[in-house]
Short mmCIF file of C-alpha atoms in Angstrom, two decimals:
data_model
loop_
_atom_site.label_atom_id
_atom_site.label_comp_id
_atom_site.label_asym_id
_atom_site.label_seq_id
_atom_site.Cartn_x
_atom_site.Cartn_y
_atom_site.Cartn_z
CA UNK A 2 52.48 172.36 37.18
CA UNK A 3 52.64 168.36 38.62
CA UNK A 4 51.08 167.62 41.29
CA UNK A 5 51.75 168.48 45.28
CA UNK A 6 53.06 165.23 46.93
CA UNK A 7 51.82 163.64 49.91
CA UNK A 8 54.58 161.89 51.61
CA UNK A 9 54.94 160.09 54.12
CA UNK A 10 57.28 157.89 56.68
CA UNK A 11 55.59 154.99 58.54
CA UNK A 12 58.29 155.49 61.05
CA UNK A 13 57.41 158.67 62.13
CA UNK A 14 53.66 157.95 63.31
CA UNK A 15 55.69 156.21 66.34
CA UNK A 16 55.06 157.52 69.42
CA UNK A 17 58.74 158.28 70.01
CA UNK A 18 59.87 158.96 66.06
CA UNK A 19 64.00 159.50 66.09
CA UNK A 20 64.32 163.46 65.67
CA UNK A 21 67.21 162.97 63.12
CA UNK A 22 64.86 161.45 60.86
CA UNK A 23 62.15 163.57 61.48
CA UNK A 24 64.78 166.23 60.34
CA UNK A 25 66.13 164.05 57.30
CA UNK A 26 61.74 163.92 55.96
CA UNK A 27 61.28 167.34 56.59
CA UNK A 28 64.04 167.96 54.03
CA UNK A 29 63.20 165.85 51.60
CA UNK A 30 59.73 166.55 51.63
CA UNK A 31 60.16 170.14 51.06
CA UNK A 32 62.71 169.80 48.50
CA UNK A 33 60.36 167.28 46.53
CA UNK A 34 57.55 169.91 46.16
CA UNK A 35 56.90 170.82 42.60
CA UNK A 36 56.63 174.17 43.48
CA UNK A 37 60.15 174.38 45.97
CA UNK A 38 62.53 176.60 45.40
CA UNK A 39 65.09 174.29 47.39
CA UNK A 40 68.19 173.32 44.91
CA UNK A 41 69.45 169.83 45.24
CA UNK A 42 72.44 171.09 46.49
CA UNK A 43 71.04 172.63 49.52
CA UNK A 44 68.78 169.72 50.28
CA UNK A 45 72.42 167.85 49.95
CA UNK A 46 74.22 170.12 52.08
CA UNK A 47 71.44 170.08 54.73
CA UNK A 48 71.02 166.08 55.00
CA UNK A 49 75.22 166.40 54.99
CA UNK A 50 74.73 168.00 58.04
CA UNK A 51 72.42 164.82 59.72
CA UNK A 52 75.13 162.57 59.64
CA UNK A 53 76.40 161.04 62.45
CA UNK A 54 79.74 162.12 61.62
CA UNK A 55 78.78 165.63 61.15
CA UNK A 56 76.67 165.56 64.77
CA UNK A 57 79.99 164.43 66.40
CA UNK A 58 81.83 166.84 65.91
CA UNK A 59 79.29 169.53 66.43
CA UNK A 60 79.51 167.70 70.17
CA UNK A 61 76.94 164.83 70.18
CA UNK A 62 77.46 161.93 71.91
CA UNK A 63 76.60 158.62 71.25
CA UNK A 64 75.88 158.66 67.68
CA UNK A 65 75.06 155.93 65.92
CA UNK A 66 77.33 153.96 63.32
CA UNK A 67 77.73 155.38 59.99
CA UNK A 68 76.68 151.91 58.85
CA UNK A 69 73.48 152.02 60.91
CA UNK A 70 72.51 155.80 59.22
CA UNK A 71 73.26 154.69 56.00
CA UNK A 72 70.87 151.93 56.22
CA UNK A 73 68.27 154.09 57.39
CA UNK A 74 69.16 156.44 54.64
CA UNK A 75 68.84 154.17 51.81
CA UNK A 76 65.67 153.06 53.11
CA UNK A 77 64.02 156.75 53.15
CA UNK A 78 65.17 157.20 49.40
CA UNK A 79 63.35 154.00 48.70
CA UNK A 80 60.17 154.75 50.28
CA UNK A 81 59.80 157.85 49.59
CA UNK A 82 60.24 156.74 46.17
CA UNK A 83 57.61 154.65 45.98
CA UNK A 84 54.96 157.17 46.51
CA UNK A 85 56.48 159.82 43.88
CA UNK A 86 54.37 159.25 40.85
CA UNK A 87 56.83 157.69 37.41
CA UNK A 88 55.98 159.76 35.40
CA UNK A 89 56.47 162.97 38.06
CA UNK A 90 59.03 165.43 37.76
CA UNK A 91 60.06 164.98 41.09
CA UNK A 92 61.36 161.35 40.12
CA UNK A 93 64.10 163.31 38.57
CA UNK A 94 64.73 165.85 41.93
CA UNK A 95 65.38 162.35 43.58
CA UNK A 96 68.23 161.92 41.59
CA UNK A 97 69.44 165.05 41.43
CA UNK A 98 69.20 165.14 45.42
CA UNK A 99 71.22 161.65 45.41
CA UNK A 100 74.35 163.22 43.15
CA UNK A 101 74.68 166.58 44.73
CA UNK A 102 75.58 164.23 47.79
CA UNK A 103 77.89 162.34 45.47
CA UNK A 104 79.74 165.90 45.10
CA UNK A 105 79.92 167.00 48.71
CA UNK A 106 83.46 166.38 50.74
CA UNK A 107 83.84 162.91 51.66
CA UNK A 108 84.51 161.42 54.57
CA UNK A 109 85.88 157.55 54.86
CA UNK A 110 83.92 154.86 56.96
CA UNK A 111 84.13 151.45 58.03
CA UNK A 112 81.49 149.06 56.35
CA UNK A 113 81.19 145.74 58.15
CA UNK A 114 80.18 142.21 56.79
CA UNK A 115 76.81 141.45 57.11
CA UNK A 116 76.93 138.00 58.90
CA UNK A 117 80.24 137.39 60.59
CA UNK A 118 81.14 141.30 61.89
CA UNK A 119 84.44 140.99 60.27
CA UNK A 120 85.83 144.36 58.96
CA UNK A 121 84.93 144.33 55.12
CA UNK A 122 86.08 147.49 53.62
CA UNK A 123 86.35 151.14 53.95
CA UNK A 124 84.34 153.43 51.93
CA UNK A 125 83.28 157.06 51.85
CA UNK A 126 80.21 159.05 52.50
CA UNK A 127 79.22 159.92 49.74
CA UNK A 128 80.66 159.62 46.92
CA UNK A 129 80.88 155.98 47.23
CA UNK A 130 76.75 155.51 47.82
CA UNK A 131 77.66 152.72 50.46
CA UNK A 132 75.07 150.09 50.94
CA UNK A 133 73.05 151.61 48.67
CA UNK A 134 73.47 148.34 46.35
CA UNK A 135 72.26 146.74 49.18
CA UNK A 136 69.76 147.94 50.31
CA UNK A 137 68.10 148.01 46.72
CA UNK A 138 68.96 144.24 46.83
CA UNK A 139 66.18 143.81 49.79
CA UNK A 140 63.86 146.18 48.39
CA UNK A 141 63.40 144.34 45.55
CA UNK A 142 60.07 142.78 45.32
CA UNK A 143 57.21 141.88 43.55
CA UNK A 144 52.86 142.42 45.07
CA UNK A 145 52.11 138.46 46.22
CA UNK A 146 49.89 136.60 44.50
CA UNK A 147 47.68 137.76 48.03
CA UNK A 148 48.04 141.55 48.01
CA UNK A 149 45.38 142.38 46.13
CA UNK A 150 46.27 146.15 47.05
CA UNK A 151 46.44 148.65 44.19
CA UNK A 152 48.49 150.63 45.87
CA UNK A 153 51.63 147.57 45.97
CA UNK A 154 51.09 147.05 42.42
CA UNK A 155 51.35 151.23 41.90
CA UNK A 156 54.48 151.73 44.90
CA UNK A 157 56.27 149.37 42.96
CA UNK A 158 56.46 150.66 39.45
CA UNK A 159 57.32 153.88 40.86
CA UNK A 160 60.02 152.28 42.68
CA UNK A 161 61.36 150.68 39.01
CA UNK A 162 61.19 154.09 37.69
CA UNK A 163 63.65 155.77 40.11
CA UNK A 164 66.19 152.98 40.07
CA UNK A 165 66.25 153.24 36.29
CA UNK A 166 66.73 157.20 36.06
CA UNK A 167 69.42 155.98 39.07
CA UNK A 168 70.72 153.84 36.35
CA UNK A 169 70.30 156.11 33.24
CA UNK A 170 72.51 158.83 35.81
CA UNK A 171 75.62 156.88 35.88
CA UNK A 172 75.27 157.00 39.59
CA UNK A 173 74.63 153.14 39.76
CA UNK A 174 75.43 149.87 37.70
CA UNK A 175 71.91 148.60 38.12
CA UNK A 176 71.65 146.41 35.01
CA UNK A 177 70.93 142.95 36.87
CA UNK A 178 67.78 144.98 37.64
CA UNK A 179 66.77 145.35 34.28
CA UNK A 180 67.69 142.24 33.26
CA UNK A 181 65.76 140.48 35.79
CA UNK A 182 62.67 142.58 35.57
CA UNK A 183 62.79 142.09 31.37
CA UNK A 184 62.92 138.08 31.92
CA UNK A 185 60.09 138.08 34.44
CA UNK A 186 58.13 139.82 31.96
CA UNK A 187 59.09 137.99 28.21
CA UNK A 188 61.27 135.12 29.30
CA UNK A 189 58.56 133.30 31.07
CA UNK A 190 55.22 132.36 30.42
CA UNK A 191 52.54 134.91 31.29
CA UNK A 192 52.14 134.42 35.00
CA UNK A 193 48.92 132.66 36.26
CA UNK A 194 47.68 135.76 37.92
CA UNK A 195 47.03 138.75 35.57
CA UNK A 196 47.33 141.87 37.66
CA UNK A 197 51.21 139.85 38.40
CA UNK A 198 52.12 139.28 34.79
CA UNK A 199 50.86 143.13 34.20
CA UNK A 200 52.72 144.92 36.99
CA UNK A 201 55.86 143.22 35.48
CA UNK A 202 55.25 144.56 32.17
CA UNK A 203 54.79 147.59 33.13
CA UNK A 204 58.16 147.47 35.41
CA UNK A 205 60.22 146.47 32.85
CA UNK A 206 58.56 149.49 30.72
CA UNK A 207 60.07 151.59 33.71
CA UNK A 208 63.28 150.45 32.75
CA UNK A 209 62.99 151.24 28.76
CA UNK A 210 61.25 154.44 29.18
CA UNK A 211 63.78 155.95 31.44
CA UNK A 212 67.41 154.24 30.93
CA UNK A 213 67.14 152.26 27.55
CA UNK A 214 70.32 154.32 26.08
CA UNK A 215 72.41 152.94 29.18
CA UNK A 216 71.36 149.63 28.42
CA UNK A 217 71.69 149.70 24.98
CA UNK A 218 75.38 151.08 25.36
CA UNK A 219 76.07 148.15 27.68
CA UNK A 220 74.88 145.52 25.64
CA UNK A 221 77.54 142.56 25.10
CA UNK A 222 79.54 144.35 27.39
CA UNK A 223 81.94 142.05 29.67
CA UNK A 224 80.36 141.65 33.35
CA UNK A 225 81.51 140.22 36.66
CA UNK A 226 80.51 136.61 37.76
CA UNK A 227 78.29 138.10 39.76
CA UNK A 228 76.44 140.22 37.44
CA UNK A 229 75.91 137.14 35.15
CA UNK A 230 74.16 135.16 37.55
CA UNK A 231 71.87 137.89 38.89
CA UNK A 232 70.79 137.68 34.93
CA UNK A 233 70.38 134.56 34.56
CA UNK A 234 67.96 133.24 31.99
CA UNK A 235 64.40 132.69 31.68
CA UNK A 236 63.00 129.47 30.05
CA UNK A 237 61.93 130.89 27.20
CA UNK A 238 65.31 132.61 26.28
CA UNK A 239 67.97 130.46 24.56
CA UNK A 240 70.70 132.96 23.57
CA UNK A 241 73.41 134.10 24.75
CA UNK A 242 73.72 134.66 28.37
CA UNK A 243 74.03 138.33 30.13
CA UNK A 244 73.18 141.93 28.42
CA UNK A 245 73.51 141.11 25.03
CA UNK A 246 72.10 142.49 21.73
CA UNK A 247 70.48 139.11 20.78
CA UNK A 248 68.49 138.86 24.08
CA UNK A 249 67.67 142.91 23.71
CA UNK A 250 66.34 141.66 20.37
CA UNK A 251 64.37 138.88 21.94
CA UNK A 252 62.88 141.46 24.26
CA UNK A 253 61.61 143.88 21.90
CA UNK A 254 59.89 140.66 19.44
CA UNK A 255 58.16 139.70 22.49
CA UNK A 256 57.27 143.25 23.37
CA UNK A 257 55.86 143.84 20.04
CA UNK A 258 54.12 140.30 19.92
CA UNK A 259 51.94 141.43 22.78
CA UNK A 260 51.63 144.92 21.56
CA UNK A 261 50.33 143.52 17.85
CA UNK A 262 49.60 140.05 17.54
CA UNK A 263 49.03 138.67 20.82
CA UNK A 264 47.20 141.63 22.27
CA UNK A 265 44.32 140.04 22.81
CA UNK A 266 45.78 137.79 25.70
CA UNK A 267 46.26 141.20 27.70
CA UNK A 268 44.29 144.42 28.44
CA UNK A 269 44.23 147.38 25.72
CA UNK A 270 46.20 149.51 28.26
CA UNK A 271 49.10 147.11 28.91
CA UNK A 272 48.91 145.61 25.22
CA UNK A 273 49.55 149.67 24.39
CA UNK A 274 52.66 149.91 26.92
CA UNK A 275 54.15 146.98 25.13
CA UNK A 276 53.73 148.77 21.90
CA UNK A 277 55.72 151.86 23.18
CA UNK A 278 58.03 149.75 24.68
CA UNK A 279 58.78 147.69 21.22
CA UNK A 280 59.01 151.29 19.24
CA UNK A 281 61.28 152.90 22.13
CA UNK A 282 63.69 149.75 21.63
CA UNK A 283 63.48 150.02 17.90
CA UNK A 284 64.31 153.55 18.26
CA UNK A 285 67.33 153.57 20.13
CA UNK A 286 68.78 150.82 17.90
CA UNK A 287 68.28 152.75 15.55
CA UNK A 288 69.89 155.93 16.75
CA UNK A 289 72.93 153.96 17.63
CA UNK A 290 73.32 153.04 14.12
CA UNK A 291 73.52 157.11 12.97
#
């Protein structure tokens, strides 16, 4: 059996910690167990019943925004996600947690700009994941070249591994992720700090191991304005622009470089995750040739 998680929420060792969200961990943490016998749609059902719209009409006043929760939310999901292990089973219950709310009624919202407070849309809880995108859009980040912390080089690769599953799901459109994650670690020269340039190969490994067939499927595929600019091109990359199967291609020759002939210019262990990366790329080509 995997191991038992220890989880935690730095919000809670507050003096005063918000008893919704107290409510919303003790759920999640229960569910996450390896050994629960919680099914994602009860976990759903049960952090259904948190929301503020939910606590309204059971008669409580002064609820917050549905914006507000949703922010908070997202921001459990990612930090609880970052201590769950990538290659733990529980990586999986994550997701399954996140689409069992996909299924549940919905109920419309109002979403509001994020500078000027003008009404932006409506949306619904939950099948449209609102400001989910976003808040993956601020978690995104990288150890600095001053963290010298384990730990932020470990948090973070877990954190790539559950937004690729996300990905692999259908539940998201996440490839700018993958896209930027694959140029910071073969479209640039190897970064001047080792234990950087490694983390990054091993994120973008995250994103092969666990949602290659997505991005394979997607590759040359027609994408927003947007989209192309989040994957913009590194300076070693001269093809053509976007997700396409000539800058896949570039990604697994520079994978396998490292894995065969360049390995000495990296450790055994990451020269060994580029080699599994390489073969998992050549693999899935392969099977979409069948």
């Amino acid at each position: 059996m995997a191991t038992k998680l220890h989880l935690r929420l730095k919000s809670l060792e507050d003096d005063d910690p918000w008893i919704v969200e107290q409510k919303n961990f003790a759920i999640r943490k229960d569910f996450l167990q390896p050994d629960s016998y919680i099914s994602p749609a009860d976990a759903a059902f049960q952090i259904n019943e948190l929301t503020p719209m939910k606590r309204e009409a059971q008669g409580e006043e002064d609820v917050e925004h549905p914006e507000s929760y949703m922010w908070e939310i997202w921001g459990f999901f990612i930090e609880i996600s970052k201590q769950i292990p990538h290659d733990h089973p529980s990586q999986d219950k994550l997701v399954s947690l996140i689409k069992e709310l996909t299924l549940l009624p919905s109920v419309e919202v109002e979403i509001w700009g994020p500078s000027d407070c003008v009404l932006q849309k409506k949306l619904r809880v939950w099948a449209d994941l609102p400001l989910m995108g976003a808040a993956w859009t601020e978690a995104w980040d990288e150890p600095s070249d001053y963290d010298d912390s384990y730990e932020a080089f470990k948090q973070g690769i877990n954190w790539h591994a559950f937004s690729a599953r996300l990905l692999q799901s259908g539940l998201t459109r996440w490839f700018m992720y993958a896209v930027r994650i694959f140029r910071l670690a073969s479209e640039e020269e190897p970064y001047r700090k080792k234990d950087t340039w490694e983390y990054r190969i091993c994120a973008a490994a995250q994103w092969i191991e666990h949602s290659r067939q997505a991005i394979f499927q997607k590759l040359d595929s027609e994408f927003s304005t947007k989209e192309l600019n989040q994957m913009a091109e590194g300076p070693l990359y001269k093809g053509k622009e976007g997700m396409s199967h000539e800058r896949w291609d570039f990604w697994e020759a520079e994978f396998r470089a490292f894995g065969g002939e360049r390995a000495g210019e990296v450790s055994e262990e990451t020269a060994s995750i580029y080699r599994k990366a390489a073969q998992q790329m050549t693999e899935t080509g392969l099977m979409s040739d069948e």
